[in-house]
mmCIF file of C-alpha atoms in Angstrom:
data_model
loop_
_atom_site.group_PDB
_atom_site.id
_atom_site.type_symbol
_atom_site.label_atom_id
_atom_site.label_comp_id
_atom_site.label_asym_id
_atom_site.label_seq_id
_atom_site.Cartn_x
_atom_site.Cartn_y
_atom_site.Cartn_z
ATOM 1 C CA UNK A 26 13.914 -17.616 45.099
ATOM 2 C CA UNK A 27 16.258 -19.948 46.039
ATOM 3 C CA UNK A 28 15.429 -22.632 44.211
ATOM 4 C CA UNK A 29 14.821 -20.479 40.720
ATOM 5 C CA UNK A 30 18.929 -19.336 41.951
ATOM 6 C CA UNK A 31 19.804 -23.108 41.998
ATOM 7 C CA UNK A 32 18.184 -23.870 38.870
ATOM 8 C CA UNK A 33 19.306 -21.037 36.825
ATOM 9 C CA UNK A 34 23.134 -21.872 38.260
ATOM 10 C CA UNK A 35 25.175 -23.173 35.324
ATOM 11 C CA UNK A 36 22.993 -21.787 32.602
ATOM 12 C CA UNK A 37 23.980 -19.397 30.177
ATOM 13 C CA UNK A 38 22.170 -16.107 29.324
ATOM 14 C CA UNK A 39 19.644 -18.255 26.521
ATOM 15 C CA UNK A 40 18.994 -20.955 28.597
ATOM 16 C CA UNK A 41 18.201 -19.241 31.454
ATOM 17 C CA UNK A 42 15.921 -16.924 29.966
ATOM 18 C CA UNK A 43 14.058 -20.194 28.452
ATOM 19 C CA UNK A 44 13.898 -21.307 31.916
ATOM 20 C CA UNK A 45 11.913 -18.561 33.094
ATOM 21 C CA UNK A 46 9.861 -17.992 30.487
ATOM 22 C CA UNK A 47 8.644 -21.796 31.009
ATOM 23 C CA UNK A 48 8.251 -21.083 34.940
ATOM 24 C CA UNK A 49 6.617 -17.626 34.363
ATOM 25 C CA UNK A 50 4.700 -17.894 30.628
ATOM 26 C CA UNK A 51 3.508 -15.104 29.909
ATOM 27 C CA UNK A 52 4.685 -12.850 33.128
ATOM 28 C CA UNK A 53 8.627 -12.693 31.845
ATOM 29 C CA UNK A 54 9.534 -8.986 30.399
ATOM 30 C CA UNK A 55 13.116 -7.311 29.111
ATOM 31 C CA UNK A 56 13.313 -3.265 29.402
ATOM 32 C CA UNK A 57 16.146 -1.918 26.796
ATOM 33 C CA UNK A 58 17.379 1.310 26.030
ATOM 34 C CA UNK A 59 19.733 0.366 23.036
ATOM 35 C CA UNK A 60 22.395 0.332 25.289
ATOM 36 C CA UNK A 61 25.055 -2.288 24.062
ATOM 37 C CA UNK A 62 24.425 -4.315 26.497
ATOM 38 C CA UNK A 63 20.440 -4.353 26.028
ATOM 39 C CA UNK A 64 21.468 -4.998 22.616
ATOM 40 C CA UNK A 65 23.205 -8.620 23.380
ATOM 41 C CA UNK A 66 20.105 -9.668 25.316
ATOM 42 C CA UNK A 67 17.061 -8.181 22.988
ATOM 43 C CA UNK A 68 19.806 -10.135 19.648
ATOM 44 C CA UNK A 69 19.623 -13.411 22.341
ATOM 45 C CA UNK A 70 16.052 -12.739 22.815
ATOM 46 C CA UNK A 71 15.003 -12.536 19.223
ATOM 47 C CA UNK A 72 17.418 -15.110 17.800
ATOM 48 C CA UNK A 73 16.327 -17.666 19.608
ATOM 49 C CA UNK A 74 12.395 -16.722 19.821
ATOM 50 C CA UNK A 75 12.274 -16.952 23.140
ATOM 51 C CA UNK A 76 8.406 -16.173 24.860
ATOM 52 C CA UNK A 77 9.434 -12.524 26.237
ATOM 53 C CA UNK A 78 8.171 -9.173 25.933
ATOM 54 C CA UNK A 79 9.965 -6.329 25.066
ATOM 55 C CA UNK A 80 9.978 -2.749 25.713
ATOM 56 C CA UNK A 81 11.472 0.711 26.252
ATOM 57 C CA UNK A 82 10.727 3.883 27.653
ATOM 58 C CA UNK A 83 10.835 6.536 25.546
ATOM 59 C CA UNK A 84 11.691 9.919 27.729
ATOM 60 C CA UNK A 85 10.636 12.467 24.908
ATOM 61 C CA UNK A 86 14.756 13.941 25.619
ATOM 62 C CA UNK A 87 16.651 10.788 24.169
ATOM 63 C CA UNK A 88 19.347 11.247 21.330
ATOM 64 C CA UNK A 89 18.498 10.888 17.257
ATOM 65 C CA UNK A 90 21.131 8.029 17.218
ATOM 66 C CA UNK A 91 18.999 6.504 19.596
ATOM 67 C CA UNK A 92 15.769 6.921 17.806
ATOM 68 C CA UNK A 93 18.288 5.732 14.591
ATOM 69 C CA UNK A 94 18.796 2.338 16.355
ATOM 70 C CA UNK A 95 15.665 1.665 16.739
ATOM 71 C CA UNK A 96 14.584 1.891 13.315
ATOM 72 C CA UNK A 97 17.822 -0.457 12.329
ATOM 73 C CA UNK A 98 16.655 -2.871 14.768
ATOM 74 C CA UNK A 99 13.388 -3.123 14.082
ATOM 75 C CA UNK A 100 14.464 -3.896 10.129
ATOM 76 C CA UNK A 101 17.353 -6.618 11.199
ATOM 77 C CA UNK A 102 15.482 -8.202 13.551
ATOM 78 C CA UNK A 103 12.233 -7.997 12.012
ATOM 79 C CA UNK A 104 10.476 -7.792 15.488
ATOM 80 C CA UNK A 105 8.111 -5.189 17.194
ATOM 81 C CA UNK A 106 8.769 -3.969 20.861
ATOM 82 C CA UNK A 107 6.655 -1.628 23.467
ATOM 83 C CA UNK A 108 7.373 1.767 23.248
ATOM 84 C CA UNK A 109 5.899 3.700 27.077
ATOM 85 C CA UNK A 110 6.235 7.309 27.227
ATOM 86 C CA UNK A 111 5.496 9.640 30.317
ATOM 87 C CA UNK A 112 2.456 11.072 31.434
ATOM 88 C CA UNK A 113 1.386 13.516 29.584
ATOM 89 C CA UNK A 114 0.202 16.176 32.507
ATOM 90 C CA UNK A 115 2.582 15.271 34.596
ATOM 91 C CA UNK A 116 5.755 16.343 31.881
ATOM 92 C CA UNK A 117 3.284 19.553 30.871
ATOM 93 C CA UNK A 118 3.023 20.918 34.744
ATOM 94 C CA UNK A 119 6.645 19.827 35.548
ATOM 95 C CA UNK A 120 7.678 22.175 32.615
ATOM 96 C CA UNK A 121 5.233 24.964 33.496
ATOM 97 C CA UNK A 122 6.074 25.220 37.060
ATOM 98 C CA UNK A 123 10.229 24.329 36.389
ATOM 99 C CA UNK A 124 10.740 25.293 32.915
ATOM 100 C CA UNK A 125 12.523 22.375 30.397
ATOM 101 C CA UNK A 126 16.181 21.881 32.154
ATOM 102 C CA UNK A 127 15.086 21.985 35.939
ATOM 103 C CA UNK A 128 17.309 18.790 36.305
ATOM 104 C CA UNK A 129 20.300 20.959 36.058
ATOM 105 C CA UNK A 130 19.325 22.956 39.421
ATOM 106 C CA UNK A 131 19.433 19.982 41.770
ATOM 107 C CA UNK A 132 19.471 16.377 42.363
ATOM 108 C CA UNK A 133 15.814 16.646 43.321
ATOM 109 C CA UNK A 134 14.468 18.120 40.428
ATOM 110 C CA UNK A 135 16.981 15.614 38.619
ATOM 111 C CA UNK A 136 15.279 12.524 40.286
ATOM 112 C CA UNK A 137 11.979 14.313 39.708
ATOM 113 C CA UNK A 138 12.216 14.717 35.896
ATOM 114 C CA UNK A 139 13.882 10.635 35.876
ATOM 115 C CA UNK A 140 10.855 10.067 38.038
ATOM 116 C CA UNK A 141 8.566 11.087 35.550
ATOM 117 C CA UNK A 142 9.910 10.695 32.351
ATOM 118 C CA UNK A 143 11.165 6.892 33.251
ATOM 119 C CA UNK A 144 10.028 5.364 36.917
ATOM 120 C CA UNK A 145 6.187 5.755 36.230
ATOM 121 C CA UNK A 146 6.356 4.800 32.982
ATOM 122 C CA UNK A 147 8.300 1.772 33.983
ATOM 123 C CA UNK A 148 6.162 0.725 36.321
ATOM 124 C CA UNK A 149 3.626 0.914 34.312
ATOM 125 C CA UNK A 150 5.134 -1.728 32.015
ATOM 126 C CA UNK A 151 5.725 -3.833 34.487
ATOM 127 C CA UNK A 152 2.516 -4.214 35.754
ATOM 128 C CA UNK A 153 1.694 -7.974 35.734
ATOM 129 C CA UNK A 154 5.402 -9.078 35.123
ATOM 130 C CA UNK A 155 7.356 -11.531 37.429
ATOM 131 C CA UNK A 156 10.443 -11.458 36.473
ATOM 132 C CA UNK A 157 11.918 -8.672 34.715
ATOM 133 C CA UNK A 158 15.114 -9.003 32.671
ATOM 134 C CA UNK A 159 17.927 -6.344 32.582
ATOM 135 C CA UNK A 160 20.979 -5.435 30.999
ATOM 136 C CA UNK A 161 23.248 -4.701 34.467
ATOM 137 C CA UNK A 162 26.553 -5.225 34.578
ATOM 138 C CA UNK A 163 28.585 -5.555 38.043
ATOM 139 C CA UNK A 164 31.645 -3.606 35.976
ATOM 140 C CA UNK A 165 29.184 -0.662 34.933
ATOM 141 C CA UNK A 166 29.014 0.973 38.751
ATOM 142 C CA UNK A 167 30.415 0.443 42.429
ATOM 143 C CA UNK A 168 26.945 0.368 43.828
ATOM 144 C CA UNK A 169 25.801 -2.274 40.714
ATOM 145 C CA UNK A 170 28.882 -4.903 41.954
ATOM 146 C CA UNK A 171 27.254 -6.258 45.067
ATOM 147 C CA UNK A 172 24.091 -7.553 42.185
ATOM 148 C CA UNK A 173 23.592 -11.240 41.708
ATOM 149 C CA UNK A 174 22.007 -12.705 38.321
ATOM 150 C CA UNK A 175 18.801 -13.200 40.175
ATOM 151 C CA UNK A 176 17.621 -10.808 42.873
ATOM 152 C CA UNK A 177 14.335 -9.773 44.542
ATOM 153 C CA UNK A 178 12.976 -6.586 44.059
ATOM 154 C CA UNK A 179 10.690 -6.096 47.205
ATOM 155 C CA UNK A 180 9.438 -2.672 45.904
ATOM 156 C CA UNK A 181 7.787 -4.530 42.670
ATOM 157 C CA UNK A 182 7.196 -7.345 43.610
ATOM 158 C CA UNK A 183 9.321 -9.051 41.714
ATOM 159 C CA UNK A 184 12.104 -11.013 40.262
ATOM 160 C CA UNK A 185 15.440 -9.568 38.420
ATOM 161 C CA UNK A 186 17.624 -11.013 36.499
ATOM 162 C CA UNK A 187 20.723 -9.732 34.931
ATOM 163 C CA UNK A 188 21.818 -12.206 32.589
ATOM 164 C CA UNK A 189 24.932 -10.192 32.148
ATOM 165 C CA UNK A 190 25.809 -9.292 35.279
ATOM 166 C CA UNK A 191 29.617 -11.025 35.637
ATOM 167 C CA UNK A 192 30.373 -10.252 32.106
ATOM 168 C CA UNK A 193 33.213 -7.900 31.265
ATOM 169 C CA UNK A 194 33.146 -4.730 29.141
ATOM 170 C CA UNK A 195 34.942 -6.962 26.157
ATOM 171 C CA UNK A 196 32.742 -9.859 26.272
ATOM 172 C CA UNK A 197 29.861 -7.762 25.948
ATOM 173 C CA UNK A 198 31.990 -5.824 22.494
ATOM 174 C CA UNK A 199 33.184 -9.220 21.252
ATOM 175 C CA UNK A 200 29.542 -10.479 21.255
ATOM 176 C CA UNK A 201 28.344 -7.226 19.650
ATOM 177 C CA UNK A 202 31.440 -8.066 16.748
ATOM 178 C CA UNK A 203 30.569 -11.514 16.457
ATOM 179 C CA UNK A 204 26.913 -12.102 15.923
ATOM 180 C CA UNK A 205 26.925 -8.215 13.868
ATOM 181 C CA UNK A 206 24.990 -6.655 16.368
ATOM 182 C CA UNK A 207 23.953 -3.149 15.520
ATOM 183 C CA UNK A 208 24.659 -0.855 17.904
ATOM 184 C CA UNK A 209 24.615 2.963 19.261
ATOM 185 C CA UNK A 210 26.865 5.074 17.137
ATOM 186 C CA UNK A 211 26.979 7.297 19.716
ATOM 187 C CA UNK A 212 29.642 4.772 21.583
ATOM 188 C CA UNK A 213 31.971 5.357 18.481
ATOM 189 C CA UNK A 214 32.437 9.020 20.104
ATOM 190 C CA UNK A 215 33.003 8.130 23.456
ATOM 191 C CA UNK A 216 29.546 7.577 24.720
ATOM 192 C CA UNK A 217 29.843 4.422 27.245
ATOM 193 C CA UNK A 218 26.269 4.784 29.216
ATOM 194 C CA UNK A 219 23.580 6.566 27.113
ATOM 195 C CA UNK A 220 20.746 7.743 28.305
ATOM 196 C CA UNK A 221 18.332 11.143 27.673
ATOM 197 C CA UNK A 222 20.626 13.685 25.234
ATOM 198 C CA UNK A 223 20.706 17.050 27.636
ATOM 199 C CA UNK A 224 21.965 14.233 30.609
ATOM 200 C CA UNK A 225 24.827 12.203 28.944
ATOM 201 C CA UNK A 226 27.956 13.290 27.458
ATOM 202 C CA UNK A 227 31.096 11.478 26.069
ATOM 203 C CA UNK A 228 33.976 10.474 28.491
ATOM 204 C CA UNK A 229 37.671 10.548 28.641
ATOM 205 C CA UNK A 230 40.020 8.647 28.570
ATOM 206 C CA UNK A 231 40.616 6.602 31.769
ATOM 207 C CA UNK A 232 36.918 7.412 33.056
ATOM 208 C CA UNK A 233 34.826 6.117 34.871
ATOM 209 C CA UNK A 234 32.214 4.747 32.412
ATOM 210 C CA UNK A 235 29.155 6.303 34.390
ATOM 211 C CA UNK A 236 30.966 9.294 34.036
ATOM 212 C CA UNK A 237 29.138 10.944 31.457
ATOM 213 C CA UNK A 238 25.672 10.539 33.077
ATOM 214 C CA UNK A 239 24.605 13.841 35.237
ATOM 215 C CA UNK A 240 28.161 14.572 35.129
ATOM 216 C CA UNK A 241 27.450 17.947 36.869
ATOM 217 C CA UNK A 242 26.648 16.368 39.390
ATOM 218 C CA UNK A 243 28.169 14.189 42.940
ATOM 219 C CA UNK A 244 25.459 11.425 43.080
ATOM 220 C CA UNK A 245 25.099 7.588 42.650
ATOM 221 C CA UNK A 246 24.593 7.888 39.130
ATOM 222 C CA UNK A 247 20.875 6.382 39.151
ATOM 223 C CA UNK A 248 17.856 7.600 37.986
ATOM 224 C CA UNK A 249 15.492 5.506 40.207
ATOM 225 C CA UNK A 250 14.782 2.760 37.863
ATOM 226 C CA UNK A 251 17.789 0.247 39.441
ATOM 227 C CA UNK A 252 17.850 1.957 42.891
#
């Protein structure tokens, strides 16, 4: 790892994505969820036809605006990504024994239904991947600031990297501006960190910008995908 660390040093987001896709052909693998900042890397990704796969878990509960973007990316960018959904069974006999807003009762049955609807299906994607490429930023959590570009993840078996991970909030929006990025519509209203529609709503002013995710809750503000 250390030497992949040394090599990537210096290199911006592109190049170091080329890097690894060179090391790792074949093996190298970007999860987005629209968000803006998945946006800058899949627009990165794309523009510069770089070797990596692309996919996203669809949870069955996200937002139309969502579903929206991903129609208006697929025609800009004229490019095809994965699309993993959950287990069948598993969401029918979660909603049978729980009934369809079970995440509302506790953090368990929160972390069950994220377990489910985006953990397995994750890890099913990643299955044969070495490095996996994220959209973290350090600025986006407290417990997301202590996260280099590159990390380990002993769990999978594999490497991380955040090619955003020191960038601010308005890098990220003057990228979006410059290269015409489409984006989320939702963030127009207030909606900083999207994720499934009954879980996320718009912040205030002054917010924190996880805010809006399980807000009903006292937690980390993960669903088990990033810790």
């Amino acid at each position: 790892m250390e030497n992949i660390s040394t090599a990537l040093e210096g290199l911006d987001p592109i190049a170091a994505m080329q890097y690894l896709a060179a090391e790792f052909p074949g093996a190298v693998a970007f999860s987005t969820s629209f968000g803006q900042e998945d946006q800058v890397i899949a627009d990165m990704i794309w523009r510069a036809n770089l070797p990596v796969r692309v996919f996203t878990l669809d949870t069955g509960r996200l937002f139309q605006e969502t579903y929206d973007l991903m129609d208006l990316t697929r025609a800009r960018y004229k490019k095809t990504f994965e699309v993993y959904f959950p287990e069948t069974a598993s969401v029918e006999k979660l909603l049978q024994e729980k009934g369809p807003n079970s995440f509302y009762e506790s953090v368990e049955n929160r972390k069950e239904c994220c377990n489910i609807r985006k953990v397995v299906p994750l890890n099913r994607a990643l299955q044969g991947v070495k490095v996996w490429i994220t959209g973290l930023r350090a600025e986006q959590s407290e417990n997301r600031q202590a996260l280099h570009a590159l990390e380990w993840d002993e769990q999978r078996q594999l490497y991380k990297y955040n090619p955003l991970i020191n960038w601010s909030y308005d890098e990220m929006i003057n990228y979006l501006q410059e290269q015409n990025v489409p984006y989320n519509k939702l963030h127009d209203k207030g909606f900083i960190s999207i994720g499934c529609a009954p879980c996320t709503r718009a912040i205030e002013p002054g917010e924190h910008p996880r805010a809006g995710r399980w807000w009903w809750e006292l937690s980390k503000k993960e669903c088990g995908l990033h810790g």
